[in-house]
PDB file of C-alpha atoms and ligand atoms in Angstrom:
ATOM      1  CA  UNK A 534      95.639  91.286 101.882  1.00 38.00           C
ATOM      2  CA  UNK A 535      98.237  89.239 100.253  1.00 49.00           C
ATOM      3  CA  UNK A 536     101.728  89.324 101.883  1.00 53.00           C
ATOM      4  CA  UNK A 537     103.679  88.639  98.565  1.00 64.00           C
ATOM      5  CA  UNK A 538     106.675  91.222  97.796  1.00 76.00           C
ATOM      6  CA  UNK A 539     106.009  93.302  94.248  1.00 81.00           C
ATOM      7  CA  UNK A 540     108.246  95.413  92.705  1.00 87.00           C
ATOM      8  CA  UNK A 541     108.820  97.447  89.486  1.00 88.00           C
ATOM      9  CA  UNK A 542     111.750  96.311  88.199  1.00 92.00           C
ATOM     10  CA  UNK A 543     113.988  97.206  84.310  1.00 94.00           C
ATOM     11  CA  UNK A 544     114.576  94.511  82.803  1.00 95.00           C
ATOM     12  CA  UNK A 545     118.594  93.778  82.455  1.00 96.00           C
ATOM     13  CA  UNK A 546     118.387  90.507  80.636  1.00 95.00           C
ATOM     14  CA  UNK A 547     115.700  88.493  78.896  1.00 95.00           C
ATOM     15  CA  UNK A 548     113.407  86.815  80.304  1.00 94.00           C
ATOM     16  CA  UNK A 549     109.633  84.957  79.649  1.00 93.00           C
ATOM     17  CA  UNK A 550     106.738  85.954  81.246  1.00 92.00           C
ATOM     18  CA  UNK A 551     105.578  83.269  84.043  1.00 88.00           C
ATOM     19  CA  UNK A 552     101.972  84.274  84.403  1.00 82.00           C
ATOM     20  CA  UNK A 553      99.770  80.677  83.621  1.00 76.00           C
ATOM     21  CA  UNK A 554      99.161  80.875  79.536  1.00 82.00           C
ATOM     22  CA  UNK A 555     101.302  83.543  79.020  1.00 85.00           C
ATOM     23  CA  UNK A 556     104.606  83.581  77.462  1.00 83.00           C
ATOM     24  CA  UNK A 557     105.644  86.438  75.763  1.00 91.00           C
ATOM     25  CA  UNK A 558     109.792  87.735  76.479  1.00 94.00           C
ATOM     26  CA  UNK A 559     110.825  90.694  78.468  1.00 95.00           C
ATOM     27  CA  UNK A 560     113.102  92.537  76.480  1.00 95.00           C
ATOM     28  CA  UNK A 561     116.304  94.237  77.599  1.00 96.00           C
ATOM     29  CA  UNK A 562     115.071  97.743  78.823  1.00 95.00           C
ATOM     30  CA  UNK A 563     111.348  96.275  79.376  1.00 93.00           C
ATOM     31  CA  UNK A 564     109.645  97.250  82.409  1.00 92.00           C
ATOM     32  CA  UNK A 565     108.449  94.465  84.379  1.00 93.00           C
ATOM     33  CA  UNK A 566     106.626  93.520  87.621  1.00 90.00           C
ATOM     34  CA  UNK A 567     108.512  90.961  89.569  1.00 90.00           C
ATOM     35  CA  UNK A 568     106.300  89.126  92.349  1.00 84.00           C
ATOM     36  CA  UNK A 569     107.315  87.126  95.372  1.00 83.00           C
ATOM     37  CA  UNK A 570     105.516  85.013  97.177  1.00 77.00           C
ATOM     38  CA  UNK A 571     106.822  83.207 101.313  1.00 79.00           C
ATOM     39  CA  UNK A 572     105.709  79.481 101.506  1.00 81.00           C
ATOM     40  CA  UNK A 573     102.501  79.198 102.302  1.00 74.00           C
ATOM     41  CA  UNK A 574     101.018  82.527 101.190  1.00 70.00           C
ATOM     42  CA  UNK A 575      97.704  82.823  98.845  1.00 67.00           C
ATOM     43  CA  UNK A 576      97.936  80.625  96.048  1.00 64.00           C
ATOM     44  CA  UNK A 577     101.373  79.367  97.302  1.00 71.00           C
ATOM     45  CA  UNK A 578     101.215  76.134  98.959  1.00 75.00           C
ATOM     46  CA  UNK A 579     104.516  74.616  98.477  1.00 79.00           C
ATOM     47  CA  UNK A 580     107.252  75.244 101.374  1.00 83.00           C
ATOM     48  CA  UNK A 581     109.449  77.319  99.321  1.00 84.00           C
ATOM     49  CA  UNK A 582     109.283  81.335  97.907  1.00 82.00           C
ATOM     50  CA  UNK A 583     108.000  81.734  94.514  1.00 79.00           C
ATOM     51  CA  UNK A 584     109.089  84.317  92.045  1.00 85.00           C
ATOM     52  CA  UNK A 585     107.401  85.472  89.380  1.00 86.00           C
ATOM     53  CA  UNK A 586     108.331  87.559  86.828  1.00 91.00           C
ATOM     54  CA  UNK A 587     104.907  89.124  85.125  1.00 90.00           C
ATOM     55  CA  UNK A 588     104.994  91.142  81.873  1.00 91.00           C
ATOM     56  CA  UNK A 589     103.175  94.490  81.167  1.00 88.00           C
ATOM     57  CA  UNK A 590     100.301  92.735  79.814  1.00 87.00           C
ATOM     58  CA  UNK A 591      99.545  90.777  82.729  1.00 86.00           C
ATOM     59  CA  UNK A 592      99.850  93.403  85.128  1.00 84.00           C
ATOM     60  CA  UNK A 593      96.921  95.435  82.836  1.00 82.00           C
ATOM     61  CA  UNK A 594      95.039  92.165  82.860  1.00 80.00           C
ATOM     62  CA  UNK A 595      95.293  91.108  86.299  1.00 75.00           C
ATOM     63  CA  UNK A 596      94.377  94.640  87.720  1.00 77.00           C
ATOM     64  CA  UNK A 597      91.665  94.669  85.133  1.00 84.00           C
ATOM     65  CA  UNK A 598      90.373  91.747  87.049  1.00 85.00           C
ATOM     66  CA  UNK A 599      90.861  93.158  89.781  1.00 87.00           C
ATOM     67  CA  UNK A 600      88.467  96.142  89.307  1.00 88.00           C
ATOM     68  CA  UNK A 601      86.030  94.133  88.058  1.00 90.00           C
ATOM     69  CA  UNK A 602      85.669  91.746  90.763  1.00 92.00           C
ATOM     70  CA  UNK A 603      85.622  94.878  93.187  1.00 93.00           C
ATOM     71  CA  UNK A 604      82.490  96.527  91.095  1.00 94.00           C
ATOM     72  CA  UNK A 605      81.006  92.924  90.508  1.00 94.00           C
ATOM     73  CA  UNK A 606      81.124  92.333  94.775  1.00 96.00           C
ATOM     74  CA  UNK A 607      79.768  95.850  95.106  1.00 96.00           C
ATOM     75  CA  UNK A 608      77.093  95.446  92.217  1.00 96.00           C
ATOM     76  CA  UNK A 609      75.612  92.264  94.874  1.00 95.00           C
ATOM     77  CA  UNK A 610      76.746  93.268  98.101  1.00 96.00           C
ATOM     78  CA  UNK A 611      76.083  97.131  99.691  1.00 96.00           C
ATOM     79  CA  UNK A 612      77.940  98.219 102.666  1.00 97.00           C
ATOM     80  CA  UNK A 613      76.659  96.265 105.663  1.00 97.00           C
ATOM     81  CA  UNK A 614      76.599  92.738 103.833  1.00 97.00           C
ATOM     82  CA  UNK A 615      76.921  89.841 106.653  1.00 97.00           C
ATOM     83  CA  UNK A 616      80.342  88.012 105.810  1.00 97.00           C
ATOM     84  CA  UNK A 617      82.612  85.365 107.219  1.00 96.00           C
ATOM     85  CA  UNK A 618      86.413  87.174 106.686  1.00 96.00           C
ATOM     86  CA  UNK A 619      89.504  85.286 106.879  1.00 94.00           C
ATOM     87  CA  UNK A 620      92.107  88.183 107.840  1.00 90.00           C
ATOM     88  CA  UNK A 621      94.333  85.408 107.700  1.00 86.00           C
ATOM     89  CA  UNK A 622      94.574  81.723 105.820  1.00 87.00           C
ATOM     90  CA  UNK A 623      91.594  80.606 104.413  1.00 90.00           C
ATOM     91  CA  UNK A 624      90.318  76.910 106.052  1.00 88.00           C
ATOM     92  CA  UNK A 625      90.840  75.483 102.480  1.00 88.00           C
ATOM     93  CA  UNK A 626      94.988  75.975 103.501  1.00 86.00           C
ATOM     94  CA  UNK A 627      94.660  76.042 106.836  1.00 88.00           C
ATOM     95  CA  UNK A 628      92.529  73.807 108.296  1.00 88.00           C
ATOM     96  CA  UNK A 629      92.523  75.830 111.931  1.00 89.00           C
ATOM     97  CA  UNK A 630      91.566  79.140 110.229  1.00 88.00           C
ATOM     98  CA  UNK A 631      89.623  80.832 112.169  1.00 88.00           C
ATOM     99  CA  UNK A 632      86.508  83.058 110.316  1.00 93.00           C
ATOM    100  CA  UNK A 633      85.439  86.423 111.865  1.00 95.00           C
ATOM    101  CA  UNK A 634      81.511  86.760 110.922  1.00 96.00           C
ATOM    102  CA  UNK A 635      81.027  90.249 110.762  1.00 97.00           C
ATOM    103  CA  UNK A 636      79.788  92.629 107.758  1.00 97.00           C
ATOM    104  CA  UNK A 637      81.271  94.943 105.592  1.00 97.00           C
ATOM    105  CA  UNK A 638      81.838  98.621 106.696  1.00 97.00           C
ATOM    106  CA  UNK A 639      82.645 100.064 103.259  1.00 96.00           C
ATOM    107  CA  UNK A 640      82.675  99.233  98.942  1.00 95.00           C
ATOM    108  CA  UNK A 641      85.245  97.271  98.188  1.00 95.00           C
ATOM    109  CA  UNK A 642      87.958  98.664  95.758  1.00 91.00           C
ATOM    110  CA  UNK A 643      91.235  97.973  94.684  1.00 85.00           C
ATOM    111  CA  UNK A 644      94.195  98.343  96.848  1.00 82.00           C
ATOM    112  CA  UNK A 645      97.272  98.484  95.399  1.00 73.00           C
ATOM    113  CA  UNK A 646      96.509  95.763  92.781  1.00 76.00           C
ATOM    114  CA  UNK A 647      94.380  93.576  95.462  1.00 84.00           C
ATOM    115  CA  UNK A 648      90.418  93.877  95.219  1.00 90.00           C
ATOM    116  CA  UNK A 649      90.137  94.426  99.352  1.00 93.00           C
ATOM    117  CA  UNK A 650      86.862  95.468 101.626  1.00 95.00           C
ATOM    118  CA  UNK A 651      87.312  96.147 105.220  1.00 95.00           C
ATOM    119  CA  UNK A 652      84.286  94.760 107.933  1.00 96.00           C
ATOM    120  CA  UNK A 653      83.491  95.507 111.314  1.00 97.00           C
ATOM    121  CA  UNK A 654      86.180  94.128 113.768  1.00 95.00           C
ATOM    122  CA  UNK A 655      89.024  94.207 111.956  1.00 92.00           C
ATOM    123  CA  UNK A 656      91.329  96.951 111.241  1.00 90.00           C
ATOM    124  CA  UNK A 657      93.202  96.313 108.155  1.00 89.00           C
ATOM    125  CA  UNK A 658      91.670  95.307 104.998  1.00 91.00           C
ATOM    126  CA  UNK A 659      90.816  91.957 103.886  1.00 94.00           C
ATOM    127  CA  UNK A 660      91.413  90.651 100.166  1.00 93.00           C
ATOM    128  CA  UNK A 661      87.901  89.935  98.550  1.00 94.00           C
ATOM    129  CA  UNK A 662      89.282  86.192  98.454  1.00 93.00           C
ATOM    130  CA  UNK A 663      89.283  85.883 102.046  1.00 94.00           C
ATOM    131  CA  UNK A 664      85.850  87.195 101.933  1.00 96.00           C
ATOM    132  CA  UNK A 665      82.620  84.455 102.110  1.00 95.00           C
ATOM    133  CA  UNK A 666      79.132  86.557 101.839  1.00 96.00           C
ATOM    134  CA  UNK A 667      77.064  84.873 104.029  1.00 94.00           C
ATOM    135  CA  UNK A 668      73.954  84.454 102.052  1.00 85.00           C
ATOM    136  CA  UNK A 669      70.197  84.977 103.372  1.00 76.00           C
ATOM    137  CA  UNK A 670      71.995  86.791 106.599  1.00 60.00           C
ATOM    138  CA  UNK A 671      69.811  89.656 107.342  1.00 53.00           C
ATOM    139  CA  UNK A 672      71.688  92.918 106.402  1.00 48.00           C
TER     140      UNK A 672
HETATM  141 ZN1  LIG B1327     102.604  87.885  80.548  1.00 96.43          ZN
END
C-alpha cells in the first residue's frame, strides 16, 4: 500500500495541475487532492518529498484506473493465484527486497484509491504493483 500522505484540500490560490500531461488551473474555491510522497516511496526515487497537487479530473481518472486494473487482475487471477508480494520496496528500488511467495486470499479491489489484494502471510494489504503472479504455479 503506498505510504504517500493525500488530502482533500479548497483551493485558496491558483494553482496548475501537476499530474504528467495534465495542466489545467485550480481555481480559487476548487476542490483539489493534494498528494505527498517521503523519499523513496513508490514512484518516488529522488531523496526528497514530493508534492503534488492533482485536479478533479485526475483524481476521476486515476481511480478509474484504478478499478480497472482491480477487475482486469481479478478477470485473470481467482482467489488462490500463486504470487511473489513485495509488502515492502519492490527489487527494481531496492535491490535487497525481499519477495514473500504466497497466493492470494481474496479479489482484489480498490482501497482507498489504491488497487490492493491481500495473500496468505501477510496481514495488511499489498498494492497490486507490488504484486508479481507467478505464472504456470499450480493454483
Ligand atoms: Zn489534472
Amino acid at each position: 500500500m503506498s505510504l504517500g500522505l493525500r488530502s482533500y484540500r479548497t483551493a485558496r490560490t491558483a494553482k496548475r495541475c501537476s499530474m504528467h500531461g495534465c495542466r489545467r488551473a485550480i481555481q480559487p474555491g476548487d476542490q483539489y487532492l493534494r498528494t505527498s510522497l517521503p523519499p523513496l516511496v513508490d514512484v518516488n526515487s529522488s531523496e526528497h518529498w514530493w508534492s503534488l497537487n492533482v485536479c478533479t479530473v485526475c483524481m476521476r481518472d486515476d481511480a478509474t484506473a484504478e478499478e480497472n486494473s482491480a477487475a482486469r487482475f481479478n478477470e485473470q487471477h481467482p482467489i488462490g493465484t500463486p504470487v511473489r508480494a513485495y509488502p515492502g520496496f519492490r527489487p527494481e528500488v531496492d535491490a535487497s527486497a525481499r519477495g514473500l511467495d504466497t497466493r492470494t486470499r481474496s479479489a482484489a479491489s480498490v482501497l482507498g484509491r489504491t488497487a490492493v489484494v491481500w495473500v496468505e502471510g501477510h496481514g495488511a494489504c499489498i498494492a497490486l504493483t507490488h504484486i508479481d503472479v507467478i505464472e504456470g504455479g499450480a493454483s
